[in-house]
Amino acid sequence: MQQNLIEVRGLTVKYLSSSSPSLAVRDVSFSLLKGQALALVGESGCGKTTLCRALTRLFPSRATVDIAGSVQFDSRDILACSDSELADLRQNAIRYVFQEPYAALNPVSTIGKQMLLACGKRETTKAEITQVLAEVGLERPEDVLSRYPHELSVGMAQRVLIAMALLPQPGLMIADEPTSAVDASLRKQLLKLLRSIQTKQRMTMILVTHDLAFARHFADEVAVMRDGVLIEKASVEEFFRTPQHPYSQLLLKALTDRVRRSNTHLTAHA
């Protein structure tokens, strides 16, 4: 019987402040097997990013956060890990791809130097690094290594971030709206790339997205959040066939209506 790679139980996250504490995630539980892909959907501000950051306690130093519950990753209790153990997990086992590539890259360091840092404990050659850059669709990867982030287009910078997340061969990749800063055409390319990588490497992946149409083709399971609560989690087939929660039904209706309007528009201009 296959074991869960990550198992979350009763995860609750509260942002503390002198004025009014904010409960961002409430009693969330879910699990993922090795090689599974989960699409985490829901409107902006519903707690998706907070949930993803809480999995490795990855919050800005200025934020005061109270986390309760349990996060087990590969039989390790993440919420009980020391700072050094957490740093090791983030560097080698659980990697993130965020939505703002220029903010995530060091502006005064070349891509090559940042790629080496991203390797973690794994011994990696320049040839392996250029190969990963090529695999994410970057042409002339040797030239990319000598460039600085501002010399890259937003699409190239996002591909670099994906490559950096892949280098240590992590067990779990968390991609938080990784295509929100690019146009529709490039968004489709990058999402197809992520799915291809996830399938090829049998990597467990959590994709935060607003795009239900892509979630349908990308994920094995869909989880819906609303107001900090995980209101539904089901296989892709079950979710798109018979969504259980009224909010999930509204999301699917909005998708269906949008597709219908698009088809009507194309027919009218044919």
Tab-separated table of C-alpha atoms in Angstrom, residues 29-161:
chain	number	residue	atom	x	y	z
A	29	SER	CA	-6.838	18.489	6.343
A	30	PHE	CA	-5.678	16.661	3.213
A	31	SER	CA	-3.065	14.183	2.020
A	32	LEU	CA	-1.169	13.438	-1.199
A	33	LEU	CA	0.551	10.308	-2.442
A	34	LYS	CA	3.938	10.416	-4.134
A	35	GLY	CA	3.471	11.488	-7.751
A	36	GLN	CA	0.037	13.050	-7.286
A	37	ALA	CA	-0.834	16.505	-8.635
A	38	LEU	CA	-3.307	18.677	-6.720
A	39	ALA	CA	-4.936	21.827	-8.107
A	40	LEU	CA	-5.808	24.225	-5.276
A	41	VAL	CA	-8.481	26.660	-6.426
A	42	GLY	CA	-10.566	29.457	-4.956
A	43	GLU	CA	-11.023	33.213	-5.155
A	44	SER	CA	-8.257	35.666	-4.217
A	45	GLY	CA	-7.807	36.070	-0.471
A	46	CYS	CA	-9.343	32.702	0.441
A	47	GLY	CA	-6.138	31.402	2.080
A	48	LYS	CA	-4.487	29.372	-0.686
A	49	THR	CA	-1.076	31.061	-0.466
A	50	THR	CA	-1.128	31.080	3.335
A	51	LEU	CA	-1.873	27.355	3.325
A	52	CYS	CA	1.046	26.669	0.972
A	53	ARG	CA	3.461	28.775	3.020
A	54	ALA	CA	2.345	27.115	6.240
A	55	LEU	CA	3.399	23.705	4.931
A	56	THR	CA	7.043	24.691	5.575
A	57	ARG	CA	6.402	27.710	7.842
A	58	LEU	CA	7.690	29.943	5.048
A	59	PHE	CA	6.502	33.371	6.177
A	60	PRO	CA	8.227	36.788	6.021
A	61	SER	CA	10.236	37.547	9.150
A	62	ARG	CA	8.059	40.589	9.823
A	63	ALA	CA	4.907	38.452	9.993
A	64	THR	CA	3.768	37.134	13.373
A	65	VAL	CA	1.974	33.879	12.709
A	66	ASP	CA	0.418	31.250	14.948
A	67	ILE	CA	0.225	27.776	13.363
A	68	ALA	CA	-1.608	24.816	14.854
A	69	GLY	CA	-2.283	21.309	13.626
A	70	SER	CA	0.006	18.762	12.008
A	71	VAL	CA	2.037	18.626	8.773
A	72	GLN	CA	3.785	15.317	8.126
A	73	PHE	CA	6.135	15.170	5.138
A	74	ASP	CA	7.812	11.865	4.358
A	75	SER	CA	7.239	10.866	8.019
A	76	ARG	CA	8.774	14.115	9.334
A	77	ASP	CA	6.772	16.469	11.550
A	78	ILE	CA	7.406	19.818	9.850
A	79	LEU	CA	5.799	21.949	12.551
A	80	ALA	CA	8.199	20.428	15.102
A	81	CYS	CA	11.338	20.942	12.970
A	82	SER	CA	14.142	23.268	14.081
A	83	ASP	CA	15.065	26.269	11.910
A	84	SER	CA	18.038	24.389	10.457
A	85	GLU	CA	15.894	21.352	9.660
A	86	LEU	CA	13.335	23.596	7.976
A	87	ALA	CA	16.046	25.266	5.899
A	88	ASP	CA	17.216	21.841	4.762
A	89	LEU	CA	13.673	20.803	3.818
A	90	ARG	CA	13.083	23.982	1.806
A	91	GLN	CA	16.430	23.678	0.084
A	92	ASN	CA	16.273	20.024	-0.866
A	93	ALA	CA	12.861	18.423	-0.444
A	94	ILE	CA	10.067	20.991	-0.859
A	95	ARG	CA	10.528	23.731	-3.438
A	96	TYR	CA	8.343	26.706	-4.342
A	97	VAL	CA	7.673	28.533	-7.599
A	98	PHE	CA	6.063	31.905	-6.883
A	99	GLN	CA	4.055	34.188	-9.148
A	100	GLU	CA	6.488	37.127	-9.321
A	101	PRO	CA	9.741	35.881	-10.907
A	102	TYR	CA	11.642	39.168	-10.664
A	103	ALA	CA	10.857	39.440	-6.954
A	104	ALA	CA	12.055	35.870	-6.366
A	105	LEU	CA	15.392	36.293	-8.183
A	106	ASN	CA	18.409	38.181	-6.818
A	107	PRO	CA	18.842	41.249	-9.088
A	108	VAL	CA	22.607	41.563	-8.483
A	109	SER	CA	23.556	37.924	-9.054
A	110	THR	CA	23.852	36.074	-12.352
A	111	ILE	CA	21.452	33.273	-13.150
A	112	GLY	CA	24.363	30.820	-13.112
A	113	LYS	CA	25.301	31.674	-9.525
A	114	GLN	CA	21.699	31.476	-8.401
A	115	MET	CA	21.257	28.122	-10.104
A	116	LEU	CA	24.251	26.729	-8.224
A	117	LEU	CA	22.789	27.921	-4.919
A	118	ALA	CA	19.501	26.258	-5.844
A	119	CYS	CA	21.152	22.851	-6.117
A	120	GLY	CA	21.123	22.385	-2.352
A	121	LYS	CA	23.250	19.477	-1.154
A	122	ARG	CA	23.202	17.810	-4.551
A	123	GLU	CA	26.468	17.866	-6.490
A	124	THR	CA	25.577	19.391	-9.838
A	125	THR	CA	27.705	20.153	-12.911
A	126	LYS	CA	27.317	23.046	-15.323
A	127	ALA	CA	26.201	20.559	-17.968
A	128	GLU	CA	23.366	19.345	-15.716
A	129	ILE	CA	22.279	22.912	-15.008
A	130	THR	CA	22.197	23.849	-18.688
A	131	GLN	CA	20.278	20.656	-19.405
A	132	VAL	CA	17.587	21.594	-16.879
A	133	LEU	CA	17.362	25.082	-18.412
A	134	ALA	CA	16.940	23.488	-21.821
A	135	GLU	CA	14.263	21.139	-20.472
A	136	VAL	CA	12.141	24.087	-19.331
A	137	GLY	CA	12.297	25.534	-22.848
A	138	LEU	CA	15.089	28.109	-22.622
A	139	GLU	CA	17.074	28.479	-25.832
A	140	ARG	CA	20.855	28.863	-25.600
A	141	PRO	CA	20.911	28.017	-21.867
A	142	GLU	CA	24.677	28.637	-21.664
A	143	ASP	CA	24.017	32.303	-22.442
A	144	VAL	CA	21.242	32.477	-19.842
A	145	LEU	CA	23.704	31.491	-17.096
A	146	SER	CA	25.708	34.690	-17.565
A	147	ARG	CA	22.698	37.007	-17.564
A	148	TYR	CA	21.131	38.984	-14.729
A	149	PRO	CA	17.376	38.773	-14.021
A	150	HIS	CA	16.608	42.183	-15.582
A	151	GLU	CA	18.045	40.900	-18.868
A	152	LEU	CA	15.372	38.202	-19.095
A	153	SER	CA	11.780	38.473	-20.249
A	154	VAL	CA	9.149	37.614	-17.668
A	155	GLY	CA	8.549	34.276	-19.391
A	156	MET	CA	12.256	33.437	-19.339
A	157	ALA	CA	12.537	34.460	-15.683
A	158	GLN	CA	9.617	32.206	-14.757
A	159	ARG	CA	11.202	29.283	-16.605
A	160	VAL	CA	14.427	29.919	-14.669
A	161	LEU	CA	12.478	29.716	-11.401
